[in-house]
Amino acid sequence: MSSIVVLVGNPQPGSRTRLVAEELARQLAERTGAHAEPTIDLADVAERMFRFPDEDVDALLSRVAAADILVVASPTYKAAYTGLLKAFLDRYPSSGLAAVTAVPVLTIGAPTHALAVEHTLRPLLVELGASVPSRGLAFPISAIDDRRVIIADWLETEGPRISTS
């Protein structure tokens, strides 16, 4: 069975960014038949991010690289993703995610940040070798209570591009 892994780069544990990413993974699992694995919340390992080697971080890196579909989510910081997410992804070589289909997600505080997902997070995932077949999701954090509907609408357009094969 195909797997979906959620990777959350918010420095706050249990964030609204995580809620958005997990809802996206849930709906993707329903559409594709893939199994949603437990979420990787980088806030849980933030204090170990710069230890080399670190067994726990290395295990998370392996889980991410083994995913069929990877939902990568971060709040928008300075019109980009968080340093925490960058520090984690920097541990991969340039083709470290070559077997992964990635879905970039940024939670945004203002419409002026909507393009950040395409101009910052997508290129990073492509550099790591991931396939990024859909547009990224720029999710307005003020609409957190409407996430099911907003994500379902986004998946109507972008879902067919995301596959587990």
Short mmCIF file of C-alpha atoms in Angstrom, two decimals:
data_model
loop_
_atom_site.label_atom_id
_atom_site.label_comp_id
_atom_site.label_asym_id
_atom_site.label_seq_id
_atom_site.Cartn_x
_atom_site.Cartn_y
_atom_site.Cartn_z
CA MET A 1 0.00 0.00 0.00
CA SER A 2 1.22 3.49 -0.82
CA SER A 3 2.07 5.88 1.99
CA ILE A 4 1.50 9.54 2.72
CA VAL A 5 3.84 11.27 5.14
CA VAL A 6 3.21 14.73 6.56
CA LEU A 7 6.28 16.81 7.40
CA VAL A 8 5.55 19.96 9.42
CA GLY A 9 8.24 22.62 9.76
CA ASN A 10 6.46 24.89 12.23
CA PRO A 11 8.59 25.54 15.34
CA GLN A 12 5.39 25.46 17.43
CA PRO A 13 4.22 21.90 18.23
CA GLY A 14 0.65 21.02 17.32
CA SER A 15 0.31 24.10 15.12
CA ARG A 16 -2.46 25.23 12.81
CA THR A 17 -0.05 24.46 9.97
CA ARG A 18 -0.11 20.85 11.15
CA LEU A 19 -3.93 20.84 11.15
CA VAL A 20 -3.95 22.00 7.52
CA ALA A 21 -1.34 19.45 6.44
CA GLU A 22 -3.06 16.57 8.21
CA GLU A 23 -6.41 17.48 6.66
CA LEU A 24 -4.78 17.51 3.23
CA ALA A 25 -3.20 14.10 3.92
CA ARG A 26 -6.55 12.72 5.14
CA GLN A 27 -8.34 13.85 1.99
CA LEU A 28 -5.52 12.62 -0.24
CA ALA A 29 -5.69 9.22 1.47
CA GLU A 30 -9.43 9.05 0.76
CA ARG A 31 -8.88 9.92 -2.90
CA THR A 32 -5.85 7.70 -3.56
CA GLY A 33 -6.32 4.78 -1.18
CA ALA A 34 -2.88 5.49 0.29
CA HIS A 35 -2.20 5.09 4.01
CA ALA A 36 -1.48 8.26 5.99
CA GLU A 37 1.50 7.62 8.26
CA PRO A 38 1.95 9.42 11.61
CA THR A 39 2.87 13.08 11.17
CA ILE A 40 6.46 14.23 11.57
CA ASP A 41 6.33 17.47 13.55
CA LEU A 42 9.82 18.95 13.48
CA ALA A 43 9.06 20.99 16.62
CA ASP A 44 9.45 17.68 18.47
CA VAL A 45 13.10 17.33 17.39
CA ALA A 46 14.09 20.98 16.98
CA GLU A 47 16.70 20.86 19.75
CA ARG A 48 18.45 17.98 17.96
CA MET A 49 18.39 19.41 14.45
CA PHE A 50 22.06 20.44 14.52
CA ARG A 51 23.44 17.29 16.13
CA PHE A 52 25.31 15.10 13.70
CA PRO A 53 24.62 12.27 13.70
CA ASP A 54 21.30 12.02 15.53
CA GLU A 55 19.52 8.68 15.47
CA ASP A 56 16.02 10.13 15.84
CA VAL A 57 16.46 12.77 13.14
CA ASP A 58 18.09 10.21 10.84
CA ALA A 59 15.07 7.90 11.32
CA LEU A 60 12.73 10.76 10.33
CA LEU A 61 14.84 11.47 7.25
CA SER A 62 14.44 7.82 6.23
CA ARG A 63 10.67 7.94 6.73
CA VAL A 64 10.37 11.06 4.58
CA ALA A 65 12.52 9.62 1.77
CA ALA A 66 10.46 6.39 1.78
CA ALA A 67 7.11 8.17 1.38
CA ASP A 68 5.16 7.79 -1.82
CA ILE A 69 3.45 11.16 -1.22
CA LEU A 70 5.02 13.76 1.04
CA VAL A 71 3.02 16.73 2.30
CA VAL A 72 5.58 19.37 3.29
CA ALA A 73 4.05 22.18 5.34
CA SER A 74 5.41 25.33 6.91
CA PRO A 75 4.12 28.68 8.02
CA THR A 76 5.34 31.54 5.87
CA TYR A 77 8.33 33.25 7.51
CA LYS A 78 9.86 36.24 5.72
CA ALA A 79 8.07 35.24 2.48
CA ALA A 80 9.53 31.72 2.65
CA TYR A 81 9.48 28.56 4.80
CA THR A 82 10.95 28.20 8.29
CA GLY A 83 14.61 27.71 9.10
CA LEU A 84 13.61 24.57 10.99
CA LEU A 85 12.26 22.99 7.81
CA LYS A 86 15.31 24.14 5.84
CA ALA A 87 17.70 22.68 8.43
CA PHE A 88 15.95 19.32 8.18
CA LEU A 89 15.84 19.24 4.39
CA ASP A 90 19.47 20.37 4.17
CA ARG A 91 20.46 16.94 5.48
CA TYR A 92 19.52 15.35 2.13
CA PRO A 93 21.82 15.16 -0.87
CA SER A 94 20.56 16.83 -4.07
CA SER A 95 18.63 13.72 -5.15
CA GLY A 96 17.61 12.57 -1.68
CA LEU A 97 13.88 12.73 -2.40
CA ALA A 98 14.03 11.35 -5.94
CA ALA A 99 11.40 8.66 -5.35
CA VAL A 100 8.93 11.01 -3.64
CA THR A 101 5.92 12.93 -4.94
CA ALA A 102 5.80 16.11 -2.86
CA VAL A 103 2.96 18.52 -2.15
CA PRO A 104 4.22 21.90 -0.87
CA VAL A 105 2.00 23.75 1.61
CA LEU A 106 2.53 27.14 3.20
CA THR A 107 0.13 28.67 5.66
CA ILE A 108 -0.07 32.37 4.92
CA GLY A 109 -1.14 35.37 6.97
CA ALA A 110 -1.84 37.64 4.02
CA PRO A 111 -2.64 37.23 0.32
CA THR A 112 0.67 38.94 -0.51
CA HIS A 113 2.41 35.70 0.54
CA ALA A 114 0.43 33.45 -1.80
CA LEU A 115 3.25 33.02 -4.33
CA ALA A 116 5.84 32.08 -1.70
CA VAL A 117 4.88 28.42 -1.93
CA GLU A 118 5.75 28.42 -5.66
CA HIS A 119 8.84 30.60 -5.44
CA THR A 120 10.49 29.18 -2.34
CA LEU A 121 9.24 25.76 -1.19
CA ARG A 122 8.60 24.14 -4.59
CA PRO A 123 12.15 24.89 -5.89
CA LEU A 124 13.68 23.42 -2.74
CA LEU A 125 11.74 20.17 -3.16
CA VAL A 126 12.61 19.98 -6.85
CA GLU A 127 16.29 20.55 -6.02
CA LEU A 128 16.09 17.51 -3.74
CA GLY A 129 14.76 15.45 -6.66
CA ALA A 130 11.12 15.24 -5.60
CA SER A 131 8.39 15.26 -8.20
CA VAL A 132 6.05 18.21 -7.56
CA PRO A 133 3.20 17.68 -10.04
CA SER A 134 0.63 20.03 -8.53
CA ARG A 135 0.52 23.69 -7.63
CA GLY A 136 1.47 24.30 -4.03
CA LEU A 137 -1.23 25.12 -1.52
CA ALA A 138 -1.03 28.62 -0.02
CA PHE A 139 -3.53 28.25 2.81
CA PRO A 140 -4.87 31.43 4.47
CA ILE A 141 -4.44 30.73 8.19
CA SER A 142 -7.41 33.00 8.99
CA ALA A 143 -9.59 30.35 7.30
CA ILE A 144 -8.41 27.48 9.52
CA ASP A 145 -11.98 26.58 10.51
CA ASP A 146 -12.89 26.14 6.83
CA ARG A 147 -9.91 23.91 6.01
CA ARG A 148 -11.97 20.86 5.01
CA VAL A 149 -13.86 22.79 2.32
CA ILE A 150 -10.86 24.83 1.11
CA ILE A 151 -8.70 21.73 0.80
CA ALA A 152 -11.47 19.77 -0.93
CA ASP A 153 -11.84 22.61 -3.45
CA TRP A 154 -8.05 22.70 -4.00
CA LEU A 155 -7.99 18.93 -4.51
CA GLU A 156 -10.73 19.11 -7.14
CA THR A 157 -8.20 20.86 -9.38
CA GLU A 158 -4.86 19.58 -8.11
CA GLY A 159 -5.75 16.11 -6.81
CA PRO A 160 -5.75 14.38 -10.21
CA ARG A 161 -2.11 15.43 -10.69
CA ILE A 162 -1.04 13.73 -7.46
CA SER A 163 -0.71 9.98 -7.76
CA THR A 164 0.75 7.10 -5.77
CA SER A 165 2.06 5.19 -8.78
#
